[in-house]
């Protein structure tokens, strides 16, 4: 729901409760701003090793290439030739780095995959064309798309619509933007019931028990605003498994070294040489396209890791020094007192 994430006003928060204290997920790891830091390899090795000089020389050669030369080299190496010049540079640099480290004592031979699965979420919520500062966004579509980080494929998806309670009548703007009709939400169940089924879906995948996983979103709004506000409205405790996530906009900007203006969904797709597939602002279609970007980044050598968390009811950056942990096993949502 990109347009609302960009222009929507934060909803008024209710008073501090015991749950707010529980949500201070980064109490042991400072949540100071850290967006400009480049994630470092978990395999630091000895940087005096000659392999790093070879990597630097390869990077210099790549930097001097024009786009036609970059495309030709990617084709020669059987790499994806789509994308703008900066994306092609990053792709080649990552390829040569991986190849050289795999044949060097500076690495063990494999690229670490932090998570077995990445679950992409992109909620759709009630909205007005001009939201007032105290407008409460209610989730009306709950989609999830599951990425297998080993096969680099989308392996499953979940989608349910949700009945809004505070603003049960959808605005004309909301219907036009999301494509979700009044009849659809009228026939849907409440958020609490939908969240239960979403948790059951995650549990059947053995996420957090057998497999390590985390969530990924397009920005901070999905977890930091929409889910947080919805849990308050539904008198549900914020789910512990959703307290940390990957903000793909930050990951994309840091990895490809582009400004924030180039980290919108459509822009990221176009820069990677892809087109949007589906209906914009359909939560499931948005999630699938975000997943396509994540898969492309993994193929280009990006090490996607958690970079945001919910801290005192607000989204905060997670420092690179924080330990790499998967989300806890999902549990049935609990009612608040």
Tab-separated table of C-alpha atoms in Angstrom:
chain	number	residue	atom	x	y	z
A	1	UNK	CA	0.000	0.000	0.000
A	2	UNK	CA	2.722	2.347	-1.107
A	3	UNK	CA	0.740	5.554	-1.572
A	4	UNK	CA	-0.639	5.400	1.945
A	5	UNK	CA	2.771	4.545	3.371
A	6	UNK	CA	4.096	7.682	1.741
A	7	UNK	CA	1.304	10.155	2.468
A	8	UNK	CA	-0.727	8.711	5.335
A	9	UNK	CA	-0.499	10.393	8.723
A	10	UNK	CA	0.451	8.341	11.798
A	11	UNK	CA	-2.534	7.334	13.866
A	12	UNK	CA	-2.904	8.531	17.440
A	13	UNK	CA	-1.558	5.990	19.886
A	14	UNK	CA	-3.284	4.865	23.034
A	15	UNK	CA	-1.685	5.226	26.444
A	16	UNK	CA	1.378	3.218	27.467
A	17	UNK	CA	0.633	-0.267	28.788
A	18	UNK	CA	2.466	-3.369	29.892
A	19	UNK	CA	2.424	-4.493	26.274
A	20	UNK	CA	4.347	-1.396	25.243
A	21	UNK	CA	7.114	-2.496	27.582
A	22	UNK	CA	7.106	-5.944	25.982
A	23	UNK	CA	7.457	-4.311	22.575
A	24	UNK	CA	10.816	-2.811	23.485
A	25	UNK	CA	12.436	-5.547	21.457
A	26	UNK	CA	15.769	-3.802	21.184
A	27	UNK	CA	16.385	-3.205	24.859
A	28	UNK	CA	19.627	-5.150	24.640
A	29	UNK	CA	20.620	-3.887	21.198
A	30	UNK	CA	20.626	-0.148	20.566
A	31	UNK	CA	18.137	0.945	17.902
A	32	UNK	CA	20.012	4.049	16.837
A	33	UNK	CA	19.805	5.144	13.217
A	34	UNK	CA	22.138	3.070	11.120
A	35	UNK	CA	20.771	3.171	7.591
A	36	UNK	CA	23.956	4.260	5.845
A	37	UNK	CA	26.122	1.427	7.176
A	38	UNK	CA	26.892	-1.273	4.681
A	39	UNK	CA	26.243	-4.791	5.998
A	40	UNK	CA	29.548	-6.591	6.379
A	41	UNK	CA	30.171	-10.201	5.526
A	42	UNK	CA	29.805	-12.624	8.421
A	43	UNK	CA	33.038	-14.151	7.220
A	44	UNK	CA	35.413	-11.323	7.833
A	45	UNK	CA	38.625	-13.293	7.440
A	46	UNK	CA	42.035	-11.698	7.268
A	47	UNK	CA	41.804	-8.598	5.074
A	48	UNK	CA	45.560	-8.717	4.488
A	49	UNK	CA	44.941	-11.850	2.420
A	50	UNK	CA	45.890	-11.245	-1.247
A	51	UNK	CA	42.389	-12.252	-2.332
A	52	UNK	CA	41.087	-8.886	-1.191
A	53	UNK	CA	43.585	-7.102	-3.409
A	54	UNK	CA	42.317	-9.213	-6.308
A	55	UNK	CA	38.734	-8.252	-5.460
A	56	UNK	CA	39.673	-4.559	-5.329
A	57	UNK	CA	41.375	-4.797	-8.729
A	58	UNK	CA	38.317	-6.541	-10.205
A	59	UNK	CA	36.082	-3.818	-8.781
A	60	UNK	CA	38.254	-1.158	-10.387
A	61	UNK	CA	37.966	-2.838	-13.772
A	62	UNK	CA	34.176	-3.089	-13.407
A	63	UNK	CA	33.917	0.593	-12.443
A	64	UNK	CA	35.541	1.562	-15.747
A	65	UNK	CA	33.065	-0.414	-17.862
A	66	UNK	CA	30.189	1.199	-19.730
A	67	UNK	CA	26.739	-0.375	-19.736
A	68	UNK	CA	27.263	-2.334	-22.965
A	69	UNK	CA	30.460	-3.831	-21.586
A	70	UNK	CA	28.742	-4.686	-18.310
A	71	UNK	CA	25.898	-6.420	-20.159
A	72	UNK	CA	28.361	-8.352	-22.311
A	73	UNK	CA	30.331	-9.520	-19.287
A	74	UNK	CA	27.138	-10.563	-17.471
A	75	UNK	CA	26.032	-12.516	-20.539
A	76	UNK	CA	29.452	-14.169	-20.773
A	77	UNK	CA	29.176	-15.280	-17.135
A	78	UNK	CA	25.542	-16.363	-17.653
A	79	UNK	CA	24.306	-13.706	-15.223
A	80	UNK	CA	21.118	-11.692	-15.540
A	81	UNK	CA	21.688	-8.835	-18.006
A	82	UNK	CA	18.665	-6.774	-16.899
A	83	UNK	CA	18.967	-3.613	-14.844
A	84	UNK	CA	20.465	-0.157	-14.847
A	85	UNK	CA	24.228	0.415	-14.913
A	86	UNK	CA	24.667	0.582	-11.126
A	87	UNK	CA	22.754	-2.672	-10.674
A	88	UNK	CA	24.891	-4.435	-13.295
A	89	UNK	CA	28.060	-3.194	-11.581
A	90	UNK	CA	26.916	-4.502	-8.223
A	91	UNK	CA	25.949	-7.846	-9.777
A	92	UNK	CA	29.378	-8.342	-11.325
A	93	UNK	CA	31.234	-7.218	-8.198
A	94	UNK	CA	29.228	-9.613	-6.044
A	95	UNK	CA	29.838	-12.441	-8.492
A	96	UNK	CA	33.614	-11.951	-8.564
A	97	UNK	CA	33.765	-11.525	-4.796
A	98	UNK	CA	31.908	-14.794	-4.239
A	99	UNK	CA	34.029	-16.653	-6.769
A	100	UNK	CA	37.324	-15.438	-5.329
A	101	UNK	CA	36.340	-16.034	-1.712
A	102	UNK	CA	35.146	-19.534	-2.524
A	103	UNK	CA	38.685	-20.374	-3.664
A	104	UNK	CA	40.429	-18.629	-0.829
A	105	UNK	CA	41.321	-19.532	2.737
A	106	UNK	CA	39.618	-16.294	3.702
A	107	UNK	CA	36.231	-18.027	3.452
A	108	UNK	CA	34.769	-21.477	4.045
A	109	UNK	CA	33.456	-21.818	0.512
A	110	UNK	CA	29.759	-21.026	0.951
A	111	UNK	CA	27.690	-17.901	1.289
A	112	UNK	CA	25.786	-17.796	4.549
A	113	UNK	CA	22.034	-17.744	4.291
A	114	UNK	CA	20.743	-16.158	7.483
A	115	UNK	CA	17.228	-17.577	7.137
A	116	UNK	CA	15.667	-20.656	5.578
A	117	UNK	CA	12.556	-18.689	4.684
A	118	UNK	CA	11.616	-15.036	4.305
A	119	UNK	CA	7.951	-14.131	4.690
A	120	UNK	CA	6.929	-11.033	2.735
A	121	UNK	CA	4.001	-8.999	4.100
A	122	UNK	CA	2.278	-5.984	2.548
A	123	UNK	CA	-1.009	-5.077	4.236
A	124	UNK	CA	-3.775	-3.027	2.694
A	125	UNK	CA	-5.640	-0.751	5.108
A	126	UNK	CA	-8.595	1.609	5.228
A	127	UNK	CA	-7.771	5.095	3.999
A	128	UNK	CA	-9.156	8.401	2.801
A	129	UNK	CA	-7.865	10.540	-0.037
A	130	UNK	CA	-6.714	13.068	2.562
A	131	UNK	CA	-6.201	11.299	5.877
A	132	UNK	CA	-6.609	13.434	9.000
A	133	UNK	CA	-3.835	13.239	11.625
A	134	UNK	CA	-6.038	11.124	13.912
A	135	UNK	CA	-7.243	8.719	11.206
A	136	UNK	CA	-7.018	5.079	12.303
A	137	UNK	CA	-5.916	2.725	9.530
A	138	UNK	CA	-7.502	-0.711	9.840
A	139	UNK	CA	-6.051	-3.695	7.996
A	140	UNK	CA	-8.455	-4.961	5.321
A	141	UNK	CA	-6.150	-7.366	3.465
A	142	UNK	CA	-3.678	-9.726	5.134
A	143	UNK	CA	-1.298	-11.271	2.546
A	144	UNK	CA	1.917	-13.259	3.030
A	145	UNK	CA	4.311	-14.640	0.422
A	146	UNK	CA	6.932	-17.206	1.434
A	147	UNK	CA	10.414	-17.266	-0.131
A	148	UNK	CA	12.668	-20.327	0.131
A	149	UNK	CA	16.135	-18.764	0.400
A	150	UNK	CA	17.839	-21.992	-0.674
A	151	UNK	CA	15.944	-22.472	-3.931
A	152	UNK	CA	15.323	-18.723	-4.362
A	153	UNK	CA	11.694	-19.327	-5.253
A	154	UNK	CA	8.283	-18.278	-3.991
A	155	UNK	CA	6.913	-21.495	-2.497
A	156	UNK	CA	3.541	-20.495	-1.038
A	157	UNK	CA	1.217	-17.618	-0.236
A	158	UNK	CA	-1.595	-16.659	2.139
A	159	UNK	CA	-4.354	-14.105	1.642
A	160	UNK	CA	-7.446	-13.155	3.619
A	161	UNK	CA	-9.574	-10.048	3.760
A	162	UNK	CA	-10.505	-8.404	7.057
A	163	UNK	CA	-13.682	-6.674	8.248
A	164	UNK	CA	-12.929	-3.150	9.548
A	165	UNK	CA	-14.722	-2.103	12.741
A	166	UNK	CA	-13.883	1.546	13.444
A	167	UNK	CA	-14.475	2.607	9.824
A	168	UNK	CA	-16.671	-0.225	8.480
A	169	UNK	CA	-17.645	1.755	5.374
A	170	UNK	CA	-14.784	1.923	2.871
A	171	UNK	CA	-14.186	5.269	1.222
A	172	UNK	CA	-14.552	5.555	-2.535
A	173	UNK	CA	-10.849	6.404	-2.663
A	174	UNK	CA	-9.935	3.221	-0.748
A	175	UNK	CA	-12.047	1.005	-3.014
A	176	UNK	CA	-10.520	2.534	-6.137
A	177	UNK	CA	-6.963	2.348	-4.757
A	178	UNK	CA	-7.018	-1.229	-3.456
A	179	UNK	CA	-9.699	-2.840	-5.608
A	180	UNK	CA	-11.249	-4.231	-2.413
A	181	UNK	CA	-15.038	-3.861	-2.462
A	182	UNK	CA	-17.433	-3.115	0.370
A	183	UNK	CA	-19.033	-6.541	-0.154
A	184	UNK	CA	-15.641	-8.229	0.266
A	185	UNK	CA	-14.938	-6.709	3.689
A	186	UNK	CA	-18.552	-7.064	4.834
A	187	UNK	CA	-18.284	-10.817	4.250
A	188	UNK	CA	-14.825	-11.083	5.834
A	189	UNK	CA	-14.048	-11.947	9.452
A	190	UNK	CA	-12.522	-9.698	12.096
A	191	UNK	CA	-8.784	-9.196	12.393
A	192	UNK	CA	-8.472	-11.460	15.445
A	193	UNK	CA	-9.905	-14.427	13.527
A	194	UNK	CA	-7.803	-13.742	10.444
A	195	UNK	CA	-4.629	-13.401	12.531
A	196	UNK	CA	-5.355	-16.798	14.111
A	197	UNK	CA	-5.490	-18.400	10.666
A	198	UNK	CA	-2.334	-16.583	9.581
A	199	UNK	CA	-0.538	-17.951	12.650
A	200	UNK	CA	-1.836	-21.448	11.889
A	201	UNK	CA	-0.519	-21.143	8.317
A	202	UNK	CA	2.930	-20.159	9.605
A	203	UNK	CA	2.909	-22.993	12.150
A	204	UNK	CA	2.119	-25.580	9.473
A	205	UNK	CA	5.278	-24.440	7.661
A	206	UNK	CA	7.249	-25.213	10.873
A	207	UNK	CA	8.668	-21.700	10.871
A	208	UNK	CA	10.545	-20.832	14.040
A	209	UNK	CA	10.644	-24.492	15.087
A	210	UNK	CA	12.285	-26.528	12.328
A	211	UNK	CA	13.172	-23.625	10.038
A	212	UNK	CA	14.709	-20.222	10.683
A	213	UNK	CA	12.690	-17.350	9.227
A	214	UNK	CA	11.967	-13.646	9.369
A	215	UNK	CA	9.561	-11.122	7.877
A	216	UNK	CA	10.251	-8.633	5.100
A	217	UNK	CA	8.271	-5.492	4.260
A	218	UNK	CA	8.339	-2.596	1.818
A	219	UNK	CA	9.059	0.159	4.357
A	220	UNK	CA	8.286	0.573	8.048
A	221	UNK	CA	4.530	1.106	7.902
A	222	UNK	CA	3.285	-2.488	7.708
A	223	UNK	CA	4.645	-3.633	11.062
A	224	UNK	CA	5.447	-0.305	12.698
A	225	UNK	CA	2.082	1.365	12.033
A	226	UNK	CA	-0.610	-0.823	10.437
A	227	UNK	CA	-0.099	-3.992	12.523
A	228	UNK	CA	0.660	-2.074	15.706
A	229	UNK	CA	-2.451	0.097	15.377
A	230	UNK	CA	-4.629	-2.871	14.422
A	231	UNK	CA	-3.539	-4.889	17.452
A	232	UNK	CA	-4.429	-1.945	19.689
A	233	UNK	CA	-7.849	-1.603	18.074
A	234	UNK	CA	-8.513	-5.352	18.290
A	235	UNK	CA	-7.288	-5.537	21.921
A	236	UNK	CA	-4.654	-8.086	20.929
A	237	UNK	CA	-1.090	-8.222	22.189
A	238	UNK	CA	1.384	-7.382	19.451
A	239	UNK	CA	2.762	-10.743	18.170
A	240	UNK	CA	6.389	-11.330	19.236
A	241	UNK	CA	7.199	-12.953	15.889
A	242	UNK	CA	6.535	-9.635	14.098
A	243	UNK	CA	8.709	-7.394	16.279
A	244	UNK	CA	11.704	-7.505	13.925
A	245	UNK	CA	11.781	-7.447	10.162
A	246	UNK	CA	13.739	-6.626	7.006
A	247	UNK	CA	12.857	-3.265	5.470
A	248	UNK	CA	13.699	-3.993	1.841
A	249	UNK	CA	13.897	-0.283	0.990
A	250	UNK	CA	16.857	0.125	3.341
A	251	UNK	CA	18.462	-3.119	2.178
A	252	UNK	CA	18.054	-2.166	-1.479
A	253	UNK	CA	19.393	1.364	-0.991
A	254	UNK	CA	22.423	0.171	0.969
A	255	UNK	CA	23.242	-2.715	-1.354
A	256	UNK	CA	22.926	-0.914	-4.684
A	257	UNK	CA	24.081	2.444	-3.265
A	258	UNK	CA	21.071	4.423	-4.464
A	259	UNK	CA	19.160	7.299	-2.817
A	260	UNK	CA	15.811	6.804	-1.083
A	261	UNK	CA	14.006	8.257	-4.097
A	262	UNK	CA	14.953	5.085	-6.009
A	263	UNK	CA	13.646	2.638	-3.382
A	264	UNK	CA	9.940	2.781	-4.186
A	265	UNK	CA	8.454	-0.512	-5.346
A	266	UNK	CA	8.020	0.350	-9.026
A	267	UNK	CA	11.408	2.060	-9.168
A	268	UNK	CA	13.197	-0.926	-7.588
A	269	UNK	CA	11.570	-3.274	-10.101
A	270	UNK	CA	12.459	-1.086	-13.076
A	271	UNK	CA	16.056	-0.620	-11.931
A	272	UNK	CA	16.365	-4.400	-11.773
A	273	UNK	CA	14.951	-4.706	-15.284
A	274	UNK	CA	11.543	-6.028	-14.212
A	275	UNK	CA	7.956	-4.849	-14.590
A	276	UNK	CA	5.211	-4.912	-11.982
A	277	UNK	CA	3.185	-8.109	-12.292
A	278	UNK	CA	-0.469	-7.847	-11.222
A	279	UNK	CA	-2.638	-5.056	-9.814
A	280	UNK	CA	-0.851	-2.284	-7.871
A	281	UNK	CA	-2.147	-1.939	-4.286
A	282	UNK	CA	-3.502	-5.460	-4.225
A	283	UNK	CA	-1.706	-6.662	-1.091
A	284	UNK	CA	-0.971	-10.128	-2.450
A	285	UNK	CA	0.304	-8.806	-5.787
A	286	UNK	CA	2.412	-6.173	-4.011
A	287	UNK	CA	3.852	-8.907	-1.760
A	288	UNK	CA	4.713	-11.100	-4.740
A	289	UNK	CA	6.496	-8.246	-6.495
A	290	UNK	CA	8.400	-7.364	-3.330
A	291	UNK	CA	9.386	-11.035	-3.114
A	292	UNK	CA	10.667	-10.891	-6.705
A	293	UNK	CA	12.915	-7.972	-5.722
A	294	UNK	CA	14.177	-9.837	-2.647
A	295	UNK	CA	14.989	-12.926	-4.722
A	296	UNK	CA	16.802	-10.773	-7.287
A	297	UNK	CA	18.857	-9.166	-4.515
A	298	UNK	CA	19.770	-12.556	-3.050
A	299	UNK	CA	20.882	-13.711	-6.499
A	300	UNK	CA	22.998	-10.560	-6.794
A	301	UNK	CA	24.774	-11.473	-3.553
A	302	UNK	CA	22.886	-9.324	-1.054
A	303	UNK	CA	22.833	-10.715	2.480
A	304	UNK	CA	19.324	-9.783	3.581
A	305	UNK	CA	19.215	-9.355	7.332
A	306	UNK	CA	16.898	-7.806	9.904
A	307	UNK	CA	17.312	-4.029	9.961
A	308	UNK	CA	14.233	-2.748	11.820
A	309	UNK	CA	12.253	-3.519	14.951
A	310	UNK	CA	9.352	-2.236	17.010
A	311	UNK	CA	10.624	-0.279	20.012
A	312	UNK	CA	8.177	1.409	22.402
A	313	UNK	CA	5.517	1.296	19.711
A	314	UNK	CA	7.691	2.907	17.032
A	315	UNK	CA	9.794	1.405	14.222
A	316	UNK	CA	13.524	1.756	14.829
A	317	UNK	CA	16.669	0.696	13.011
A	318	UNK	CA	18.503	-2.405	14.208
A	319	UNK	CA	22.290	-1.962	14.276
A	320	UNK	CA	24.459	-4.258	12.194
A	321	UNK	CA	26.225	-5.339	15.385
A	322	UNK	CA	23.005	-6.950	16.652
A	323	UNK	CA	23.051	-10.766	16.688
A	324	UNK	CA	21.388	-12.428	13.708
A	325	UNK	CA	18.310	-14.214	15.014
A	326	UNK	CA	15.269	-15.666	13.358
A	327	UNK	CA	11.758	-14.741	14.415
A	328	UNK	CA	10.301	-16.822	17.266
A	329	UNK	CA	7.784	-19.542	16.526
A	330	UNK	CA	4.371	-17.963	15.884
A	331	UNK	CA	1.814	-18.376	18.664
A	332	UNK	CA	-1.944	-17.879	18.803
A	333	UNK	CA	-2.585	-14.154	19.422
A	334	UNK	CA	-3.428	-13.255	23.007
A	335	UNK	CA	-6.080	-10.804	24.089
A	336	UNK	CA	-4.990	-7.724	26.025
A	337	UNK	CA	-6.358	-7.067	29.483
